[in-house]
Amino acid sequence: MSADAESAPLVGEGLAALLERVRTALAAHSDEIDHLNVFPVPDGDTGSNMLLTVTAVTDALLAVTPGDPAGRRDTIVRAALTGARGNSGVIFSQVLRALAEELTDPEADARAGLVKAFERSRVLSYEAVGDPLEGTILSAIRVAAESAPVALDGGPLRDGLSNLLSEVHEAVEATRDQLEANREAGVIDAGARGFEVFLEALHAHAAGEPLDAAPPPRRRIVDRDSHVAPREGGSLEYRFEVQYLLEAPEEGAPALRERLEELGDSVVVIAAGGLMNVHVHTNDIGPSIEAGLALGRPSDIHVTLFEDQIAEALEAHAVAGRSIGPVAVLPGPGLRAIAEELGCTVVDGAAGELPSVATLLNAIGGTAAERIVILPGHPNVVPTARQASDVSVAEGGRELVVIEAATSPPAVLAALAVCDLDGGEAVVEDMALAAEACRTGEVVAAVRDANTPIGEVRVGQFLVVVEGDVLAAADDAIEALGQLAARLDVGAGEVVTLVVGAEVGPSEAERAIDTVAGAAGDRTEIDVVDGEQRPVRYFLGVE
């Protein structure tokens, strides 16, 4: 294989595909990595934080024009910086930044670029951390930087990356004894393992091979119900995690880092292009933010009280063994709250703002269950869900069950109503049957004048839509809802679900309920859901 052929999967346009492979790998392993942490708080969710960081990059790259290497580089650097979450996520963002700086040029040599990128990652990462601690992700990055010049010097690139991966694997294993907390728990470092997953994805991508989603042997997961130990790189005396973005000159980073070290620990400050990502564990929230104010303008401020999150993290760990993990696409906070109460992971999505394959895979990666069931919530999400399943399988992950009949919120709720999270294959069948049995339609305002199968429709008129077809139009929303109720024959149903949108006031909502009740009759149960969705004014489901 020629050097140019070797470089192709990694440089230029190939870099975006590599980062998507990294995102998929971290999604498959995020739960494993999270549970290597020895303290159950959000800052310890290393796998999730690294996944969020690279997902911010892959999402941002979707808007980059092909053939614009400078734009691709700048997008990756900024998205990595602004999307970084948590201690290890912020450090990992420097790895992504280094890759962008060395590999976005389509004429770049992959070998030389990777050697430079690993060394650049080492320099940036150690500079970003106030008190560099060995036995963490920093150690894994350092070993990669030290080993790359020899490992990648000659021979097939895939073999060189395999040798590099072996060196880093040994470094990751060594973290089991380098930190006291890891030694007591008998685990490797979570951040170092996350970096190893990144290298596994890099090797698989360069070699054109599928990823192995199985967790490695000999790496015991922490029993976080009983084990309590100091956080990685931090002390229990600090109760808060403070993280924010700061618009300020880069030369101010060292002074800010020094000031934050006086206020707490786990200090990480990275800077690029007049923007900083600032992270600290502290008891002094105000002074930690004021330290940034002295240099520039802070934004996107996140403050986490560790104590309040421990119980939630332990509860999430307790349900990790569930058999069924439903993932639904739904519009509106009201619908989201109901679905989450039923144990569902929810992805926001409405017409015009439907999720990508990457977004679905991100949600799936954070869902701990033996069998993942996707409820699309909209007809146009069905092909996206199918592709997400194909990508998951191709990358060595789980096969996803797509319930294709669940293409509206009422059908999603019907499926969730019969979902036993601890059940087996029969539950998935019951969910599919419930969604299929739910006849659904919607009332939505026209956004422009148009000729339709029912004739001319004016902007602002309310359309009656069933299975994607416009069946009627009316100037009044309640009149349109009455026509929808008649089309769905609500009187023949046992249960009718009316989902009310965000733009419906109390008076109109009462009229809507009366309209549906009048069409349904006395023997039909009517469930009214304050979905708070847009743009659909009403969803109606009949079972």
Coordinates of C-alpha atoms in Angstrom, one line a residue:
M1 CA 0.0 0.0 0.0
S2 CA 1.4 3.4 -0.9
A3 CA 1.9 6.2 1.6
D4 CA -0.8 8.2 -0.1
A5 CA -3.3 5.3 0.1
E6 CA -2.4 4.9 3.8
S7 CA -3.0 8.6 4.4
A8 CA -6.3 8.8 2.7
P9 CA -8.5 7.5 5.5
L10 CA -7.0 9.9 8.0
V11 CA -6.3 13.2 6.4
G12 CA -8.5 15.9 4.7
E13 CA -12.1 14.7 4.3
G14 CA -11.1 11.4 5.9
L15 CA -10.6 13.1 9.3
A16 CA -14.3 13.6 9.7
A17 CA -14.9 9.9 9.1
L18 CA -12.2 9.1 11.7
L19 CA -13.8 11.3 14.3
E20 CA -17.2 9.7 13.6
R21 CA -15.6 6.3 14.2
V22 CA -14.1 7.7 17.5
R23 CA -17.6 8.9 18.5
T24 CA -19.1 5.5 17.8
A25 CA -16.4 3.7 19.8
L26 CA -16.9 6.0 22.8
A27 CA -20.6 5.6 22.6
A28 CA -20.2 1.8 22.7
H29 CA -17.8 2.0 25.7
S30 CA -19.0 5.1 27.6
D31 CA -20.9 3.1 30.2
E32 CA -17.9 0.8 30.8
I33 CA -15.6 3.8 31.1
D34 CA -18.0 5.6 33.5
H35 CA -18.1 2.7 35.8
L36 CA -14.4 2.5 36.1
N37 CA -14.6 5.8 38.0
V38 CA -14.2 5.4 41.8
F39 CA -16.6 8.1 42.8
P40 CA -20.2 8.3 41.4
V41 CA -20.6 12.0 40.5
P42 CA -21.0 13.7 37.2
D43 CA -17.4 14.8 37.1
G44 CA -16.5 11.1 37.3
D45 CA -18.6 10.3 34.2
T46 CA -15.5 10.2 32.1
G47 CA -16.8 8.2 29.2
S48 CA -19.9 10.3 28.9
N49 CA -17.9 13.5 29.0
M50 CA -15.4 12.3 26.4
L51 CA -18.4 11.2 24.2
L52 CA -20.1 14.6 24.6
T53 CA -16.8 16.3 23.6
V54 CA -16.3 14.4 20.4
T55 CA -20.0 14.5 19.5
A56 CA -19.8 18.3 19.7
V57 CA -17.1 18.1 17.0
T58 CA -18.9 15.6 14.7
D59 CA -22.1 17.6 14.9
A60 CA -20.3 20.8 14.0
L61 CA -18.5 19.2 11.1
L62 CA -21.9 18.5 9.4
A63 CA -22.1 22.1 8.5
V64 CA -18.6 22.4 7.0
T65 CA -18.4 22.8 3.2
P66 CA -16.4 19.9 1.6
G67 CA -13.1 21.0 0.2
D68 CA -12.5 23.6 2.9
P69 CA -9.6 22.3 5.0
A70 CA -9.1 25.5 6.9
G71 CA -12.8 25.7 7.8
R72 CA -12.7 22.0 8.9
R73 CA -9.6 22.7 11.1
D74 CA -11.1 25.8 12.7
T75 CA -14.5 24.1 13.3
I76 CA -12.9 21.1 15.0
V77 CA -10.7 23.3 17.3
R78 CA -13.6 25.5 18.3
A79 CA -16.2 22.8 18.7
A80 CA -13.7 20.7 20.8
L81 CA -13.1 23.6 23.0
T82 CA -16.7 24.8 23.5
G83 CA -18.1 21.2 23.7
A84 CA -15.6 19.8 26.2
R85 CA -17.2 18.6 29.4
G86 CA -15.5 17.5 32.6
N87 CA -11.9 17.1 33.5
S88 CA -11.0 14.3 31.1
G89 CA -13.3 15.7 28.4
V90 CA -11.4 19.0 28.4
I91 CA -8.1 17.2 28.2
F92 CA -9.4 15.0 25.4
S93 CA -10.4 18.1 23.5
Q94 CA -6.7 18.9 23.2
V95 CA -6.2 15.6 21.4
L96 CA -8.9 16.4 18.9
R97 CA -7.4 19.9 18.5
A98 CA -4.0 18.4 17.7
L99 CA -5.5 16.0 15.1
A100 CA -7.2 18.9 13.4
E101 CA -4.0 21.0 13.3
E102 CA -2.0 18.2 11.8
L103 CA -4.4 16.2 9.6
T104 CA -6.9 18.6 8.0
D105 CA -4.7 19.3 5.0
P106 CA -5.6 16.7 2.3
E107 CA -1.9 16.7 1.3
A108 CA -0.7 15.8 4.8
D109 CA 1.3 12.6 5.5
A110 CA -0.6 10.5 8.0
R111 CA 2.5 9.1 9.7
A112 CA 4.3 12.4 10.2
G113 CA 1.0 14.1 11.0
L114 CA 0.1 11.5 13.7
V115 CA 3.6 11.8 15.3
K116 CA 3.2 15.5 15.5
A117 CA -0.3 15.3 16.7
F118 CA 0.5 13.0 19.6
E119 CA 3.4 15.2 20.7
R120 CA 1.2 18.3 20.3
S121 CA -1.5 16.6 22.4
R122 CA 1.1 15.9 25.1
V123 CA 2.2 19.5 25.2
L124 CA -1.3 21.0 25.2
S125 CA -2.7 18.6 27.7
Y126 CA 0.1 19.0 30.3
E127 CA 0.0 22.8 29.8
A128 CA -3.8 22.9 30.4
V129 CA -3.7 21.1 33.8
G130 CA -2.7 23.1 36.9
D131 CA -1.3 20.1 38.7
P132 CA -0.5 17.3 36.2
L133 CA -1.1 13.9 37.8
E134 CA 0.5 10.7 36.5
G135 CA -1.7 7.6 36.4
T136 CA -4.4 9.5 34.5
I137 CA -5.3 10.2 30.9
L138 CA -2.2 12.4 30.8
S139 CA 0.0 9.3 31.2
A140 CA -1.6 7.5 28.3
I141 CA -1.2 10.6 26.1
R142 CA 2.5 11.0 27.1
V143 CA 3.3 7.3 26.3
A144 CA 1.6 7.7 22.9
A145 CA 3.7 10.8 22.2
E146 CA 6.9 9.1 23.3
S147 CA 6.2 5.8 21.4
A148 CA 4.8 7.2 18.1
P149 CA 8.1 8.2 16.4
V150 CA 9.4 4.6 16.6
A151 CA 6.1 2.8 16.2
L152 CA 5.2 4.7 13.1
D153 CA 8.6 4.7 11.5
G154 CA 8.3 2.4 8.5
G155 CA 6.2 -0.7 7.7
P156 CA 2.4 -0.7 7.2
L157 CA 0.7 2.1 9.1
R158 CA -1.8 -0.4 10.5
D159 CA 1.0 -2.4 12.1
G160 CA 2.6 0.8 13.4
L161 CA -0.6 1.8 15.1
S162 CA -1.1 -1.7 16.4
N163 CA 2.4 -1.4 18.1
L164 CA 1.5 2.0 19.4
L165 CA -1.7 0.7 20.8
S166 CA 0.2 -2.1 22.6
E167 CA 2.4 0.5 24.3
V168 CA -0.5 2.5 25.4
H169 CA -2.3 -0.6 26.6
E170 CA 0.5 -1.3 29.0
A171 CA 0.5 2.3 30.2
V172 CA -3.3 2.0 30.8
E173 CA -2.8 -1.2 32.8
A174 CA -0.1 0.6 34.9
T175 CA -2.6 3.2 36.0
R176 CA -4.1 0.5 38.2
D177 CA -1.2 1.0 40.6
Q178 CA -0.2 4.6 40.0
L179 CA -3.2 6.3 41.8
E180 CA -4.1 5.2 45.3
A181 CA -7.8 5.4 44.7
N182 CA -7.5 3.1 41.6
R183 CA -5.2 0.8 43.5
E184 CA -7.7 0.4 46.4
A185 CA -10.6 -0.2 43.9
G186 CA -8.5 -2.5 41.7
V187 CA -9.3 -0.6 38.5
I188 CA -7.5 1.1 35.7
D189 CA -7.9 4.9 35.2
A190 CA -11.1 5.8 33.4
G191 CA -9.6 8.7 31.4
A192 CA -6.7 6.6 30.3
R193 CA -9.1 3.9 29.2
G194 CA -11.1 6.5 27.2
F195 CA -7.9 7.5 25.4
E196 CA -7.2 3.9 24.6
V197 CA -10.7 3.5 23.1
F198 CA -9.8 6.5 20.9
L199 CA -6.6 4.8 19.7
E200 CA -8.6 1.5 19.1
A201 CA -10.9 3.5 16.8
L202 CA -8.0 5.2 15.1
H203 CA -6.3 1.8 14.4
A204 CA -9.5 0.2 13.2
H205 CA -10.3 3.2 10.9
A206 CA -6.8 3.2 9.4
A207 CA -6.9 -0.6 8.9
G208 CA -10.4 -0.6 7.5
E209 CA -11.5 -3.0 10.2
P210 CA -14.6 -3.1 12.4
L211 CA -14.4 -2.1 16.0
D212 CA -14.5 -4.6 18.9
A213 CA -17.2 -3.3 21.2
A214 CA -16.4 -6.0 23.9
P215 CA -14.8 -4.5 27.1
P216 CA -11.2 -5.7 27.6
P217 CA -10.5 -8.5 30.2
R218 CA -9.0 -7.9 33.6
R219 CA -10.5 -4.5 34.1
R220 CA -13.0 -4.8 36.9
I221 CA -15.9 -2.3 37.1
V222 CA -16.2 -0.5 40.3
D223 CA -19.0 -1.4 42.7
R224 CA -20.0 2.2 43.3
D225 CA -22.8 1.3 45.7
S226 CA -20.2 0.5 48.4
H227 CA -16.9 2.0 47.3
V228 CA -16.2 5.6 48.2
A229 CA -12.8 7.1 47.4
P230 CA -11.3 10.4 46.3
R231 CA -12.1 11.6 42.8
E232 CA -9.5 11.2 40.2
G233 CA -7.2 14.1 40.6
G234 CA -9.3 15.8 43.2
S235 CA -10.1 16.0 46.9
L236 CA -13.5 15.4 48.7
E237 CA -13.1 18.7 50.5
Y238 CA -14.3 20.5 47.4
R239 CA -18.1 20.2 46.9
F240 CA -18.6 22.0 43.5
E241 CA -17.5 21.5 39.9
V242 CA -17.4 24.9 38.1
Q243 CA -17.0 25.0 34.3
Y244 CA -17.4 27.8 31.9
L245 CA -16.3 29.3 28.6
L246 CA -14.4 32.6 28.7
E247 CA -13.8 35.1 25.9
A248 CA -10.4 36.4 26.8
P249 CA -6.8 36.7 25.3
E250 CA -5.0 33.4 25.4
E251 CA -2.0 34.8 27.2
G252 CA -4.2 35.2 30.3
A253 CA -4.5 31.4 30.7
P254 CA -1.5 30.8 33.0
A255 CA -2.5 33.5 35.4
L256 CA -6.1 32.2 35.5
R257 CA -4.9 28.7 36.1
E258 CA -2.7 29.9 39.0
R259 CA -5.6 31.8 40.6
L260 CA -7.9 28.8 40.3
E261 CA -5.3 26.5 42.0
E262 CA -5.6 28.8 45.0
L263 CA -9.4 28.2 45.0
G264 CA -9.6 24.4 44.4
D265 CA -8.1 21.5 42.5
S266 CA -8.7 19.6 39.2
V267 CA -7.9 22.8 37.4
V268 CA -7.9 22.7 33.6
V269 CA -7.8 25.7 31.4
I270 CA -7.4 25.4 27.7
A271 CA -7.3 28.3 25.3
A272 CA -7.6 28.8 21.5
G273 CA -8.7 31.6 19.3
G274 CA -9.6 34.0 22.0
L275 CA -11.7 31.5 23.9
M276 CA -11.0 29.4 27.0
N277 CA -12.7 26.4 28.5
V278 CA -12.2 26.6 32.3
H279 CA -12.7 23.8 34.8
V280 CA -12.2 23.6 38.6
H281 CA -13.4 21.8 41.7
T282 CA -13.9 24.3 44.5
N283 CA -15.9 25.5 47.4
D284 CA -15.8 29.1 46.2
I285 CA -18.1 29.4 43.2
G286 CA -18.2 33.2 43.0
P287 CA -14.5 33.8 43.2
S288 CA -13.9 31.0 40.6
I289 CA -16.1 32.8 38.1
E290 CA -14.9 36.3 39.1
A291 CA -11.3 35.1 38.3
G292 CA -12.5 34.7 34.7
L293 CA -14.4 38.0 34.8
A294 CA -11.1 39.7 35.5
L295 CA -9.9 38.6 32.1
G296 CA -12.9 38.6 29.9
R297 CA -16.6 37.6 29.4
P298 CA -17.7 34.2 30.8
S299 CA -20.6 32.2 29.3
D300 CA -22.1 28.7 29.4
I301 CA -21.5 28.5 33.1
H302 CA -22.1 25.1 34.7
V303 CA -22.0 24.6 38.5
T304 CA -22.5 21.0 39.9
L305 CA -23.0 20.2 43.5
F306 CA -21.4 16.7 43.8
E307 CA -23.5 15.7 46.8
D308 CA -26.8 16.2 45.1
Q309 CA -25.8 14.0 42.2
I310 CA -24.5 11.0 44.1
A311 CA -27.9 9.4 44.7
E312 CA -28.9 9.9 41.1
A313 CA -25.7 8.3 39.8
L314 CA -26.1 5.3 42.2
E315 CA -29.8 4.9 41.1
A316 CA -28.7 5.0 37.4
H317 CA -26.1 2.3 38.2
A318 CA -28.7 0.2 39.9
V319 CA -30.9 0.0 36.8
A320 CA -28.0 -0.7 34.4
G321 CA -29.0 -4.3 34.2
R322 CA -32.5 -3.7 32.7
S323 CA -33.5 -5.8 29.8
I324 CA -35.3 -3.2 27.7
G325 CA -33.9 0.3 27.0
P326 CA -36.5 2.4 25.1
V327 CA -35.2 5.5 23.2
A328 CA -37.8 7.8 21.8
V329 CA -37.8 10.9 19.6
L330 CA -40.3 13.4 20.9
P331 CA -41.1 17.1 20.6
G332 CA -41.8 19.2 23.6
P333 CA -40.8 19.1 27.3
G334 CA -44.2 17.8 28.4
L335 CA -44.0 14.7 26.3
R336 CA -40.4 14.3 27.3
A337 CA -41.2 14.4 31.0
I338 CA -43.9 11.7 30.6
A339 CA -41.6 9.4 28.6
E340 CA -38.7 9.8 31.0
E341 CA -41.0 8.9 33.9
L342 CA -41.7 5.7 32.1
G343 CA -38.0 4.9 31.9
C344 CA -37.3 6.1 28.4
T345 CA -34.3 8.0 27.0
V346 CA -35.7 10.9 25.0
V347 CA -34.1 12.7 22.0
D348 CA -35.6 16.1 21.2
G349 CA -37.1 16.2 17.7
A350 CA -39.8 18.0 15.8
A351 CA -40.6 18.5 12.1
G352 CA -37.7 20.5 10.7
E353 CA -35.4 19.7 13.7
L354 CA -35.2 15.9 13.6
P355 CA -32.1 14.2 15.0
S356 CA -29.2 12.9 13.0
V357 CA -27.8 9.3 13.1
A358 CA -25.0 10.6 15.4
T359 CA -27.5 12.1 17.8
L360 CA -29.4 8.9 18.1
L361 CA -26.2 6.9 18.6
N362 CA -25.1 9.3 21.3
A363 CA -28.4 8.7 23.2
I364 CA -28.1 5.0 22.6
G365 CA -24.6 5.0 23.9
G366 CA -25.8 6.3 27.2
T367 CA -28.6 3.8 27.6
A368 CA -27.7 0.8 29.7
A369 CA -29.9 -2.2 28.7
E370 CA -29.5 -5.5 27.0
R371 CA -31.9 -4.6 24.2
I372 CA -32.3 -1.0 22.8
V373 CA -35.7 -0.2 21.3
I374 CA -36.0 3.0 19.2
L375 CA -39.4 4.7 18.9
P376 CA -39.0 7.2 16.0
G377 CA -41.8 9.5 16.9
H378 CA -41.9 10.9 13.3
P379 CA -42.0 9.1 9.9
N380 CA -38.8 10.8 8.7
V381 CA -36.9 9.4 11.7
V382 CA -37.5 5.8 10.7
P383 CA -34.7 5.7 8.0
T384 CA -32.4 7.5 10.4
A385 CA -33.1 4.9 13.1
R386 CA -32.5 2.1 10.7
Q387 CA -29.2 3.6 9.7
A388 CA -28.2 4.1 13.3
S389 CA -28.9 0.3 13.9
D390 CA -26.7 -0.5 10.8
V391 CA -23.9 1.7 12.0
S392 CA -24.1 0.2 15.5
V393 CA -23.8 -3.3 14.2
A394 CA -21.1 -2.4 11.7
E395 CA -19.0 -0.9 14.5
G396 CA -19.3 -4.0 16.6
G397 CA -22.1 -2.6 18.8
R398 CA -25.6 -3.7 19.6
E399 CA -28.4 -4.3 17.1
L400 CA -31.2 -1.8 17.7
V401 CA -34.9 -2.7 17.4
V402 CA -36.8 0.0 15.5
I403 CA -40.5 0.0 16.1
E404 CA -41.5 1.6 12.8
A405 CA -45.2 2.0 13.7
A406 CA -44.3 4.4 16.5
T407 CA -44.2 7.5 14.2
S408 CA -46.2 9.9 16.3
P409 CA -46.2 10.9 20.0
P410 CA -49.5 9.1 20.8
A411 CA -48.1 5.9 19.2
V412 CA -44.9 6.3 21.2
L413 CA -46.8 6.7 24.4
A414 CA -49.0 3.7 23.6
A415 CA -45.8 1.6 23.1
L416 CA -44.3 2.9 26.4
A417 CA -47.5 2.1 28.3
V418 CA -46.9 -1.6 27.7
C419 CA -43.1 -1.6 28.2
D420 CA -41.8 -3.7 31.0
L421 CA -38.2 -2.6 31.3
D422 CA -37.3 -5.9 32.9
G423 CA -39.1 -8.0 30.4
G424 CA -37.9 -10.0 27.4
E425 CA -38.6 -10.3 23.7
A426 CA -42.4 -10.6 24.2
V427 CA -42.3 -7.0 25.6
V428 CA -40.8 -5.7 22.3
E429 CA -43.6 -7.5 20.4
D430 CA -46.2 -6.0 22.7
M431 CA -44.8 -2.5 22.2
A432 CA -44.9 -2.9 18.4
L433 CA -48.5 -4.2 18.5
A434 CA -49.5 -1.3 20.7
A435 CA -48.0 1.3 18.3
E436 CA -49.6 -0.4 15.3
A437 CA -53.0 -0.4 17.0
C438 CA -52.8 3.3 17.6
R439 CA -54.5 5.4 14.9
T440 CA -53.0 8.9 14.9
G441 CA -53.3 12.2 13.2
E442 CA -52.4 15.9 13.9
V443 CA -53.6 19.5 13.5
V444 CA -50.9 21.8 12.4
A445 CA -50.9 25.4 10.9
A446 CA -49.9 25.8 7.3
V447 CA -46.6 27.8 7.0
R448 CA -47.2 29.0 3.4
D449 CA -49.8 29.1 0.7
A450 CA -49.9 25.9 -1.3
N451 CA -51.8 23.7 -3.7
T452 CA -52.6 20.4 -2.1
P453 CA -54.8 17.3 -3.0
I454 CA -57.7 19.0 -1.2
G455 CA -57.2 22.3 -3.1
E456 CA -55.6 25.6 -2.2
V457 CA -54.4 26.1 1.4
R458 CA -53.6 29.5 2.8
V459 CA -50.8 30.2 5.3
G460 CA -52.2 30.1 8.9
Q461 CA -55.0 27.7 8.1
F462 CA -55.1 24.6 10.3
L463 CA -54.5 21.3 8.4
V464 CA -55.8 17.9 9.3
V465 CA -53.0 15.4 8.6
V466 CA -53.3 11.6 8.9
E467 CA -50.3 9.4 7.9
G468 CA -48.6 12.3 6.2
D469 CA -51.6 13.2 4.0
V470 CA -53.5 16.5 4.2
L471 CA -57.2 15.5 4.4
A472 CA -58.8 18.8 5.3
A473 CA -58.2 22.4 6.2
A474 CA -60.0 24.9 8.4
D475 CA -59.6 28.5 9.6
D476 CA -60.3 27.4 13.2
A477 CA -58.0 25.0 15.1
I478 CA -60.9 23.4 17.0
E479 CA -62.9 22.9 13.8
A480 CA -59.9 21.1 12.4
L481 CA -59.6 19.0 15.5
G482 CA -63.2 18.0 15.2
Q483 CA -62.6 16.9 11.6
L484 CA -59.6 14.9 12.7
A485 CA -61.6 13.2 15.5
A486 CA -64.2 12.2 12.9
R487 CA -61.6 10.9 10.5
L488 CA -60.0 8.7 13.2
D489 CA -63.4 7.5 14.4
V490 CA -62.6 8.2 18.0
G491 CA -66.0 6.8 19.1
A492 CA -64.8 3.3 18.1
G493 CA -61.7 3.5 20.4
E494 CA -61.3 2.4 24.0
V495 CA -58.6 5.0 24.8
V496 CA -58.1 8.4 23.1
T497 CA -55.0 10.5 23.7
L498 CA -55.1 14.2 23.0
V499 CA -51.7 15.9 23.1
V500 CA -51.9 19.7 23.4
G501 CA -49.3 22.0 21.9
A502 CA -47.3 24.9 23.5
E503 CA -49.3 27.6 21.6
V504 CA -52.7 26.4 23.0
G505 CA -54.1 28.6 25.8
P506 CA -56.3 27.3 28.7
S507 CA -59.6 28.4 27.0
E508 CA -58.8 26.7 23.7
A509 CA -57.6 23.6 25.5
E510 CA -61.0 23.3 27.3
R511 CA -62.8 23.6 23.9
A512 CA -60.4 21.0 22.4
I513 CA -61.2 18.5 25.3
D514 CA -64.9 19.1 24.9
T515 CA -64.7 18.5 21.1
V516 CA -62.9 15.2 21.5
A517 CA -65.1 14.1 24.3
G518 CA -68.2 14.9 22.3
A519 CA -67.0 12.8 19.4
A520 CA -65.8 9.9 21.6
G521 CA -68.9 9.1 23.6
D522 CA -69.3 7.9 27.2
R523 CA -67.4 4.6 26.9
T524 CA -64.1 6.0 25.7
E525 CA -61.4 6.9 28.1
I526 CA -59.7 10.3 27.2
D527 CA -56.2 11.0 28.3
V528 CA -55.1 14.7 27.9
V529 CA -51.3 15.3 27.7
D530 CA -49.8 18.8 27.9
G531 CA -47.1 18.0 25.4
E532 CA -45.9 21.6 25.0
Q533 CA -44.8 20.7 21.5
R534 CA -44.2 22.9 18.4
P535 CA -45.2 23.3 15.6
V536 CA -48.0 20.7 15.8
R537 CA -51.0 22.2 17.7
Y538 CA -52.7 18.9 18.5
F539 CA -51.8 15.2 18.2
L540 CA -54.7 12.7 18.5
G541 CA -54.3 9.0 19.0
V542 CA -57.0 6.4 19.1
E543 CA -56.5 2.9 20.5

